[in-house]
Coordinates of C-alpha atoms in Angstrom, one line a residue:
Chain A
M1149 CA 20.9 -30.7 4.0
V1150 CA 24.1 -33.3 3.0
F1151 CA 26.3 -31.1 5.5
P1152 CA 24.4 -29.5 7.4
K1153 CA 27.6 -28.3 9.6
L1154 CA 29.6 -26.8 6.7
S1155 CA 29.1 -23.1 5.6
T1156 CA 28.3 -22.9 2.6
H1157 CA 31.4 -20.5 2.2
F1158 CA 33.4 -23.7 2.4
L1159 CA 31.5 -25.7 0.0
A1160 CA 32.4 -22.9 -3.0
T1161 CA 36.0 -23.6 -2.1
L1162 CA 35.8 -27.1 -1.4
S1163 CA 34.0 -27.5 -5.3
L1164 CA 36.9 -25.9 -6.8
I1165 CA 39.4 -27.1 -5.3
I1166 CA 37.8 -30.6 -6.4
L1167 CA 38.0 -29.3 -9.9
L1168 CA 41.3 -28.2 -9.7
L1169 CA 42.3 -31.6 -8.7
L1170 CA 39.8 -33.6 -11.6
W1171 CA 41.7 -31.3 -14.3
Q1172 CA 44.9 -32.4 -13.1
G1173 CA 44.2 -35.9 -12.8
F1174 CA 43.2 -36.0 -16.2
A1175 CA 45.4 -34.3 -17.1
V1176 CA 48.1 -36.3 -15.6
Y1177 CA 46.9 -39.4 -17.2
L1178 CA 46.3 -38.4 -20.9
N1179 CA 49.8 -37.1 -20.4
N1180 CA 49.6 -35.1 -23.9
N1181 CA 49.0 -31.5 -25.0
T1182 CA 45.7 -31.5 -25.8
L1183 CA 45.0 -31.0 -21.7
P1184 CA 47.7 -29.4 -20.4
L1185 CA 48.5 -29.3 -16.2
P1186 CA 46.8 -26.8 -14.5
I1187 CA 50.0 -24.9 -13.3
T1188 CA 51.0 -24.8 -16.8
V1189 CA 48.6 -23.5 -17.6
I1190 CA 49.2 -20.8 -15.0
N1191 CA 52.7 -20.2 -15.5
V1192 CA 51.3 -19.0 -19.0
L1193 CA 48.9 -17.0 -17.8
W1194 CA 51.6 -15.3 -15.7
Q1195 CA 53.8 -14.8 -18.6
E1196 CA 51.4 -13.7 -20.6
I1197 CA 50.0 -11.1 -18.0
T1198 CA 53.9 -9.6 -17.4
T1199 CA 54.4 -8.8 -21.4
G1200 CA 51.3 -7.2 -21.3
E1201 CA 49.6 -9.0 -24.0
L1202 CA 46.7 -10.2 -21.8
L1203 CA 46.0 -7.3 -20.2
Y1204 CA 46.0 -5.0 -24.4
H1205 CA 43.3 -8.5 -25.4
L1206 CA 41.3 -7.8 -22.4
G1207 CA 40.5 -4.3 -22.2
V1208 CA 40.0 -4.1 -25.7
T1209 CA 37.0 -6.9 -25.4
L1210 CA 35.6 -5.3 -21.6
L1211 CA 35.5 -2.5 -24.1
R1212 CA 33.9 -3.3 -26.8
L1213 CA 31.4 -5.3 -24.5
V1214 CA 30.8 -2.1 -22.2
I1215 CA 30.3 -0.1 -25.2
S1216 CA 27.0 -2.7 -26.4
F1217 CA 25.7 -3.5 -23.5
S1218 CA 25.3 0.5 -22.5
I1219 CA 23.5 0.6 -25.7
A1220 CA 21.6 -2.2 -25.8
M1221 CA 20.2 -2.1 -22.3
P1222 CA 18.6 1.3 -22.4
L1223 CA 17.9 0.7 -25.9
G1224 CA 15.9 -3.1 -24.9
C1225 CA 14.0 -1.4 -21.6
A1226 CA 12.5 1.3 -23.5
I1227 CA 11.3 -0.9 -26.2
G1228 CA 10.5 -3.1 -23.6
I1229 CA 8.6 -0.8 -21.9
V1230 CA 7.1 0.8 -24.5
L1231 CA 5.4 -2.7 -25.8
G1232 CA 4.3 -3.7 -22.3
R1233 CA 2.3 -1.1 -22.2
N1234 CA 1.1 -0.6 -25.8
Q1235 CA -0.9 -3.6 -27.0
Q1236 CA -1.3 -2.6 -29.9
L1237 CA 2.3 -1.8 -30.6
N1238 CA 3.2 -5.0 -29.4
A1239 CA 1.0 -6.9 -31.5
F1240 CA 2.8 -5.4 -34.4
F1241 CA 6.3 -5.6 -33.5
D1242 CA 5.6 -9.2 -31.8
N1243 CA 6.5 -11.0 -34.6
W1244 CA 9.8 -8.5 -36.0
L1245 CA 11.0 -9.7 -32.0
V1246 CA 10.3 -13.4 -32.8
I1247 CA 12.2 -13.3 -35.7
F1248 CA 15.1 -11.3 -34.0
L1249 CA 15.7 -13.6 -31.6
N1250 CA 15.4 -16.6 -33.5
I1251 CA 18.5 -15.1 -36.4
P1252 CA 21.9 -17.4 -35.7
A1253 CA 24.2 -14.9 -34.1
L1254 CA 26.6 -16.4 -36.7
V1255 CA 24.0 -14.9 -39.3
T1256 CA 23.9 -11.4 -37.9
I1257 CA 27.5 -11.5 -37.6
I1258 CA 28.7 -12.2 -41.0
L1259 CA 25.8 -9.7 -42.3
C1260 CA 26.9 -6.6 -40.9
Y1261 CA 30.5 -7.5 -41.9
V1262 CA 28.9 -8.1 -45.0
W1263 CA 27.0 -4.9 -45.5
F1264 CA 29.0 -2.4 -43.5
G1265 CA 32.7 -3.4 -43.5
L1266 CA 35.1 -4.6 -41.1
T1267 CA 34.9 -1.7 -39.0
E1268 CA 34.6 -0.9 -35.2
S1269 CA 30.9 -0.2 -35.9
A1270 CA 29.6 -2.8 -37.4
A1271 CA 31.2 -5.5 -35.0
I1272 CA 29.5 -3.4 -32.2
L1273 CA 26.4 -3.4 -34.2
A1274 CA 26.8 -7.3 -34.6
V1275 CA 26.4 -7.2 -30.6
V1276 CA 23.7 -5.0 -30.0
I1277 CA 21.5 -6.8 -32.8
N1278 CA 21.7 -9.8 -31.1
K1279 CA 21.7 -8.9 -27.4
L1280 CA 18.5 -6.4 -28.0
P1281 CA 15.6 -8.9 -28.2
N1282 CA 16.7 -10.8 -25.4
V1283 CA 16.2 -7.4 -23.1
V1284 CA 13.3 -6.4 -24.6
V1285 CA 11.4 -9.8 -24.4
T1286 CA 12.3 -9.8 -20.6
I1287 CA 11.6 -6.0 -19.8
R1288 CA 8.0 -6.8 -21.6
E1289 CA 7.5 -9.2 -19.0
G1290 CA 8.6 -7.0 -16.5
T1291 CA 6.1 -4.4 -17.8
R1292 CA 3.0 -6.7 -18.0
A1293 CA 3.7 -8.1 -14.5
L1294 CA 3.3 -4.7 -13.3
N1295 CA 1.0 -4.4 -10.5
Q1296 CA -2.0 -2.7 -11.2
E1297 CA -3.2 -1.4 -8.2
L1298 CA -0.1 0.6 -7.1
L1299 CA -0.2 2.1 -10.4
E1300 CA -4.0 2.9 -10.0
M1301 CA -2.7 4.7 -6.7
A1302 CA -0.2 6.4 -8.2
H1303 CA -3.0 7.8 -10.9
C1304 CA -4.9 8.6 -8.4
Y1305 CA -2.7 10.8 -6.0
N1306 CA -1.6 12.5 -9.3
F1307 CA 2.2 11.3 -9.3
N1308 CA 3.4 12.5 -13.0
K1309 CA 5.5 10.4 -15.6
R1310 CA 8.4 10.4 -13.8
K1311 CA 7.2 10.2 -10.1
T1312 CA 5.4 7.2 -11.4
F1313 CA 8.6 5.9 -13.5
I1314 CA 11.1 6.3 -10.2
H1315 CA 9.0 5.6 -7.4
V1316 CA 6.6 2.8 -9.2
I1317 CA 7.6 0.9 -12.1
W1318 CA 11.7 1.7 -12.0
P1319 CA 11.4 -1.1 -8.4
Q1320 CA 8.9 -3.5 -9.8
L1321 CA 11.1 -3.9 -13.1
H1322 CA 14.7 -3.8 -11.5
P1323 CA 14.9 -8.1 -10.5
F1324 CA 14.0 -7.8 -14.8
V1325 CA 17.0 -5.9 -15.6
M1326 CA 18.9 -7.4 -13.1
A1327 CA 17.7 -10.7 -15.2
A1328 CA 18.7 -9.1 -18.7
T1329 CA 22.0 -7.7 -17.2
R1330 CA 22.9 -11.1 -15.9
S1331 CA 22.3 -13.1 -19.2
G1332 CA 22.9 -10.0 -21.3
L1333 CA 26.3 -10.1 -20.3
A1334 CA 26.9 -13.5 -20.8
L1335 CA 25.4 -13.7 -24.1
I1336 CA 27.0 -10.5 -25.2
W1337 CA 31.1 -12.2 -24.3
K1338 CA 30.3 -15.3 -25.9
I1339 CA 29.4 -13.4 -29.1
I1340 CA 32.0 -10.6 -28.8
L1341 CA 34.9 -13.3 -29.2
V1342 CA 33.4 -14.5 -32.2
V1343 CA 32.6 -11.1 -34.2
E1344 CA 36.4 -11.0 -33.3
L1345 CA 37.7 -13.7 -34.9
L1346 CA 35.7 -12.9 -37.5
G1347 CA 36.3 -9.7 -38.6
R1348 CA 39.1 -8.3 -35.7
S1349 CA 42.5 -8.4 -35.5
N1350 CA 43.1 -7.7 -31.8
G1351 CA 40.8 -8.5 -28.9
M1352 CA 39.9 -11.8 -26.9
G1353 CA 38.9 -13.6 -30.3
Y1354 CA 41.4 -12.6 -32.2
Q1355 CA 43.9 -14.0 -29.8
L1356 CA 41.9 -17.5 -29.5
H1357 CA 41.7 -17.4 -33.2
I1358 CA 45.3 -17.6 -33.6
F1359 CA 46.0 -20.1 -30.4
F1360 CA 43.6 -22.4 -32.6
Q1361 CA 45.1 -22.6 -35.1
L1362 CA 48.5 -23.2 -33.8
F1363 CA 46.8 -26.1 -31.6
D1364 CA 47.7 -24.0 -28.8
V1365 CA 45.6 -24.8 -25.8
T1366 CA 47.2 -23.8 -22.8
S1367 CA 47.3 -20.3 -24.5
I1368 CA 43.6 -21.0 -24.8
L1369 CA 42.6 -21.9 -21.2
A1370 CA 45.3 -19.4 -19.9
Y1371 CA 43.0 -16.5 -21.5
T1372 CA 39.3 -18.3 -20.5
I1373 CA 41.0 -18.6 -17.0
A1374 CA 41.5 -14.7 -17.2
F1375 CA 38.1 -13.8 -18.6
V1376 CA 36.1 -16.0 -16.2
T1377 CA 37.2 -14.1 -13.3
V1378 CA 37.3 -11.0 -14.8
I1379 CA 33.2 -12.1 -15.6
Q1380 CA 32.9 -12.9 -12.2
L1381 CA 34.4 -10.1 -10.8
I1382 CA 32.2 -7.5 -12.5
E1383 CA 29.2 -9.6 -10.5
L1384 CA 30.8 -9.5 -7.5
V1385 CA 32.1 -5.6 -7.4
L1386 CA 29.0 -4.5 -9.3
L1387 CA 26.3 -6.3 -9.5
K1388 CA 25.5 -7.8 -6.6
P1389 CA 26.1 -4.8 -3.9
L1390 CA 23.0 -3.7 -6.7
D1391 CA 21.0 -6.8 -5.7
R1392 CA 21.9 -5.8 -2.2
K1393 CA 20.8 -2.2 -2.3
A1394 CA 17.8 -3.0 -4.1
K1395 CA 16.4 -5.8 -1.9
R1396 CA 16.6 -3.8 1.1
W1397 CA 13.1 -3.1 1.7
R1398 CA 12.5 -7.4 1.6
R1399 CA 11.6 -8.7 5.0
Chain B
M24 CA -17.6 24.1 -4.2
T25 CA -17.5 20.4 -4.3
D26 CA -20.8 19.0 -4.8
I27 CA -20.3 15.8 -6.3
L28 CA -23.4 14.6 -9.3
I29 CA -23.4 10.5 -9.8
D30 CA -25.4 9.9 -13.1
I31 CA -24.2 6.4 -13.9
K32 CA -26.7 5.2 -16.1
H33 CA -24.3 2.2 -17.3
K34 CA -21.7 0.4 -16.1
T35 CA -21.1 -3.3 -17.3
Y36 CA -18.1 -5.6 -17.1
P37 CA -17.9 -7.0 -21.0
A38 CA -17.6 -11.1 -21.1
K39 CA -14.3 -12.6 -20.4
G40 CA -13.3 -16.0 -21.3
S41 CA -16.1 -18.3 -19.6
A42 CA -17.3 -15.4 -17.3
Q43 CA -19.8 -14.1 -18.7
A44 CA -21.6 -10.1 -19.0
H45 CA -21.6 -8.6 -15.7
I46 CA -24.2 -5.5 -15.2
A47 CA -22.6 -3.9 -11.6
I48 CA -24.8 -0.8 -11.9
K49 CA -28.0 0.3 -13.3
E50 CA -29.4 3.7 -12.8
L51 CA -27.5 5.5 -10.1
K52 CA -28.1 8.6 -9.4
L53 CA -26.5 10.5 -6.3
L54 CA -25.8 13.8 -5.2
L55 CA -23.0 14.3 -2.6
K56 CA -23.3 17.8 -1.2
S57 CA -20.0 19.7 -0.4
H58 CA -18.8 18.5 2.9
E59 CA -20.8 16.2 3.3
F60 CA -20.0 12.8 5.5
V61 CA -21.9 10.2 3.4
C62 CA -21.4 6.1 4.0
L63 CA -22.5 4.1 1.8
I64 CA -23.7 0.9 2.5
G65 CA -24.6 -2.5 0.6
P66 CA -24.4 -6.2 0.2
S67 CA -20.6 -7.0 0.0
G68 CA -19.5 -7.5 -3.9
C69 CA -22.3 -5.0 -4.8
G70 CA -20.1 -2.6 -6.8
K71 CA -19.6 -0.2 -4.1
T72 CA -15.4 -0.5 -4.9
T73 CA -15.9 0.4 -8.9
L74 CA -18.5 3.3 -7.5
L75 CA -15.9 4.8 -5.9
N76 CA -13.1 4.8 -8.6
S77 CA -15.0 5.9 -11.3
I78 CA -15.6 9.3 -8.8
A79 CA -11.7 8.9 -9.0
A80 CA -11.4 8.8 -12.3
L81 CA -9.9 5.5 -12.3
D82 CA -12.3 4.0 -14.0
N83 CA -13.9 6.1 -16.9
D84 CA -15.9 3.3 -19.1
F85 CA -19.4 3.4 -18.2
D86 CA -22.4 5.0 -19.3
G87 CA -23.0 8.4 -18.2
E88 CA -21.5 11.4 -16.2
I89 CA -20.4 11.5 -12.7
L90 CA -18.9 15.9 -11.8
V91 CA -16.5 16.5 -9.1
G92 CA -16.6 20.0 -8.0
Q93 CA -16.6 22.6 -11.1
Q94 CA -15.9 21.4 -14.1
H95 CA -12.5 23.3 -15.0
V96 CA -10.8 22.5 -11.6
S97 CA -10.1 19.5 -10.8
P98 CA -10.5 18.3 -7.1
K99 CA -7.2 16.6 -5.1
I100 CA -9.2 13.0 -4.0
G101 CA -7.8 11.4 -1.2
Y102 CA -8.3 7.5 -1.9
V103 CA -7.9 5.4 0.5
F104 CA -8.0 1.7 -0.9
Q105 CA -9.7 -1.6 0.5
N106 CA -5.8 -2.5 0.6
P107 CA -3.3 -0.5 2.0
R108 CA -1.6 -0.2 -1.5
L109 CA 2.1 1.5 0.3
L110 CA 5.0 1.2 -2.2
P111 CA 6.7 -1.3 -0.4
W112 CA 10.0 -0.6 -1.5
R113 CA 9.6 3.0 0.0
T114 CA 9.5 4.0 3.6
V115 CA 6.7 4.5 5.5
R116 CA 7.7 8.2 5.5
E117 CA 8.5 8.6 1.8
N118 CA 5.7 7.0 1.1
I119 CA 3.3 10.0 2.7
E120 CA 5.7 12.5 1.2
L121 CA 5.1 11.1 -1.9
V122 CA 1.6 12.0 -2.4
L123 CA 2.7 15.9 -1.9
N124 CA 3.7 18.4 -4.3
K125 CA 6.9 19.7 -3.9
N126 CA 6.2 22.8 -2.0
D127 CA 3.1 21.6 0.7
D128 CA 4.3 22.1 4.2
R129 CA 5.4 18.6 5.5
Q130 CA 4.7 19.8 9.1
I131 CA 1.1 17.6 8.6
I132 CA 3.0 14.5 8.1
E133 CA 4.6 15.1 11.7
T134 CA 1.0 16.1 13.3
L135 CA -0.9 12.9 11.7
L136 CA 2.3 10.6 12.3
E137 CA 2.5 11.9 16.1
T138 CA -1.5 11.7 16.7
M139 CA -2.1 8.0 15.1
Q140 CA 1.1 7.3 17.5
L141 CA 3.2 5.9 14.2
K142 CA 6.3 8.1 15.0
H143 CA 8.6 5.6 15.4
L144 CA 7.7 3.3 12.5
Q145 CA 9.0 6.3 9.6
Q146 CA 11.6 4.8 8.5
V147 CA 10.7 1.1 8.2
Y148 CA 10.1 0.2 5.0
P149 CA 5.5 -1.5 4.5
E150 CA 6.7 -5.0 4.5
H151 CA 7.9 -4.7 8.4
L152 CA 4.3 -3.8 9.6
S153 CA 1.5 -5.7 10.6
L154 CA -2.3 -5.1 8.2
G155 CA -3.3 -2.8 10.7
M156 CA -0.5 -0.4 10.6
S157 CA -0.5 -0.4 6.9
R158 CA -3.6 0.7 6.6
R159 CA -3.2 3.3 9.2
I160 CA -0.6 4.4 7.2
S161 CA -3.1 4.6 4.0
I162 CA -5.3 6.4 5.7
I163 CA -2.1 8.9 6.6
R164 CA -1.4 9.6 3.6
A165 CA -4.9 10.2 2.6
F166 CA -5.7 12.8 5.4
A167 CA -1.8 14.3 4.3
I168 CA -3.1 16.0 1.0
N169 CA -5.3 17.9 2.5
P170 CA -8.1 16.0 -0.2
D171 CA -11.1 18.3 -1.4
V172 CA -12.8 14.7 -1.2
L173 CA -12.0 11.7 0.9
L174 CA -12.6 8.6 -0.3
M175 CA -12.7 5.6 1.9
D176 CA -13.5 1.4 1.3
E177 CA -13.5 -0.4 4.2
P178 CA -10.7 1.3 6.0
F179 CA -11.3 0.4 9.0
V180 CA -12.0 -3.1 8.5
S181 CA -8.7 -4.8 10.3
L182 CA -7.7 -2.5 13.0
D183 CA -8.6 -3.4 16.4
A184 CA -10.9 -1.6 18.5
P185 CA -8.8 0.5 20.2
S186 CA -7.1 1.9 17.0
A187 CA -10.2 2.1 14.7
R188 CA -11.7 4.3 17.6
Q189 CA -8.9 6.7 17.6
V190 CA -8.7 6.7 13.7
R191 CA -12.6 7.3 13.9
Q192 CA -11.9 9.9 16.1
L193 CA -9.3 11.4 13.8
L194 CA -10.8 11.3 10.7
L195 CA -13.8 13.7 12.4
T196 CA -11.5 16.3 14.0
L197 CA -9.7 16.6 10.8
W198 CA -13.0 16.5 8.9
Q199 CA -14.0 19.6 11.1
Q200 CA -10.9 21.3 11.1
R201 CA -11.3 21.1 7.1
P202 CA -14.4 20.8 5.7
H203 CA -14.1 18.6 3.1
T204 CA -17.1 15.7 0.8
I205 CA -15.9 11.8 2.8
L206 CA -17.5 9.1 0.6
F207 CA -17.1 6.4 3.2
V208 CA -17.9 2.6 2.4
T209 CA -18.3 0.4 5.1
H210 CA -20.3 -3.1 6.2
D211 CA -21.4 -2.1 10.0
L212 CA -24.1 0.1 10.4
R213 CA -23.2 1.6 14.0
E214 CA -20.1 2.9 12.3
A215 CA -22.3 4.4 9.5
I216 CA -24.1 6.3 12.2
T217 CA -21.9 7.1 14.4
L218 CA -19.9 8.7 11.2
A219 CA -22.4 10.0 8.6
D220 CA -24.6 13.1 7.6
K221 CA -26.2 10.9 5.4
L222 CA -26.6 7.1 4.8
V223 CA -26.7 5.8 1.4
F224 CA -28.2 2.0 1.0
L225 CA -27.3 0.0 -2.2
S226 CA -28.7 -2.8 -3.3
S227 CA -26.7 -6.1 -4.8
P228 CA -25.8 -5.6 -8.4
P229 CA -27.2 -4.3 -10.5
M230 CA -26.3 -1.7 -7.8
K231 CA -28.6 0.6 -7.3
I232 CA -30.0 2.8 -4.4
V233 CA -32.6 1.5 -1.9
S234 CA -32.7 4.5 0.1
E235 CA -31.0 7.5 1.3
I236 CA -31.4 7.9 5.0
N237 CA -30.7 12.0 6.7
V238 CA -29.1 11.1 10.6
P239 CA -30.0 13.6 12.5
I240 CA -28.5 12.9 15.6
A241 CA -26.0 15.4 16.6
R242 CA -22.5 15.5 16.0
D243 CA -22.4 16.2 20.2
K244 CA -24.6 12.8 21.0
R245 CA -22.8 10.5 18.3
D246 CA -20.8 8.8 21.4
D247 CA -23.3 7.6 23.1
E248 CA -23.6 4.4 22.0
S249 CA -27.3 4.0 23.5
I250 CA -28.4 7.1 20.9
I251 CA -26.9 5.5 17.7
E252 CA -28.3 2.0 19.4
A253 CA -31.7 2.9 19.1
F254 CA -31.0 4.9 16.1
R255 CA -30.0 1.5 14.1
Q256 CA -33.2 -0.3 15.5
Q257 CA -35.3 2.6 14.4
L258 CA -33.7 2.0 11.0
I259 CA -34.5 -1.5 10.5
T260 CA -37.9 -1.3 11.8
D261 CA -38.7 1.6 9.8
Y262 CA -37.2 0.6 6.3
P263 CA -36.8 -3.7 6.5
D264 CA -35.4 -3.6 3.1
I265 CA -32.2 -2.7 4.3
K266 CA -32.4 -5.9 6.8
T267 CA -31.8 -7.7 3.2
L268 CA -28.6 -5.6 3.2
L269 CA -26.5 -6.5 5.7

């Protein structure tokens, strides 16, 4: 350890402050519109919040995120478990999975809009298709790594399917589900912005598109800060407590 | 009636990668009478665990048949595995409760935990327990379902001598209270003689039966170490084959 006496809390705060200072330094040094001062960005952020503009678009994007996430996760988990447990099905669908994994997000989005029109459901579908293969692959790995000895124990003591799933399988999949959730959240919100940029008339992506056309870097940064904050909040308020709860049995 | 008829013609583990095919069991025929206490004794790696797994229907990939009880009633099988196999994310209490059915009596858990002096550990997660304790929990789990057939795979191995004696005593008490068939794998001939009605000696793979010997010592005389030791000595002189198996 380089700073043996400093708490991790302090280090985290320090790193944020240094990042801000670096930003400030570069902005002062460059002194032009492409990199505004942090304080200018904060002002704009505050303005956008008070007019309600930012909250509306952020809300719309978050709603899309929640909907596509709650379709992709359960579906992906189900498919992943089935493929992990069944070798033949896995052999059959493996190619599909590899293909879907490697189709660029942009292609899926464009095709969804072309085939299903510039609609809300096409937008959601595009996000789900992008996210699904990742969940499936992660959960499939988790299912393959299931402890055979515990499954045998469950079988021997006549656990029914439901009991086996809740008490033997799910706790083992939990870390994989959390990994899929984290990476999925990051992936989804990046893709949603592109989806909105290409074919929606509200949401963060749409706003960013407009700011880009106006070369309004200040607003772009303000929106970015808002979004990053929200995602961090989700991590802190939702995911971390879930993690803690699931890990309480560990030594 | 929970007679177990074991008739395995062949059990082979197919070749995998560079490992050659391995014949684990060949021509093994064994009848376990209802409520009998049988000890299986044989060198390590001879296929005893394979045999128990086949009886517990965890491994059905063999040539032959195993009939447990009347065919149309599937018996309750309690299995004490070589490793405790507790669910680490459930407490001790939950681990035991999980094997019971909804309307089974939970009182038995209290009684068992109390006898084993593990009651204070009910709400603890298994990772905080020593191996010996986990083992005792897994034994309680098997007792709790009131099994018709109890399979025990070297259950007392990492227990200290006093705990082992205590668990052995509990096992016998429970077995006498509510008779069931017990199949007990061990390396320890003295332990086997103390516990069993019948000793079955098994050869190294391909596993087959070397000899089946009834233990004629009365149950109330089994505490006497000298009687056990005398029987052991006599066994080894009468059946010189056995010595190579221990």
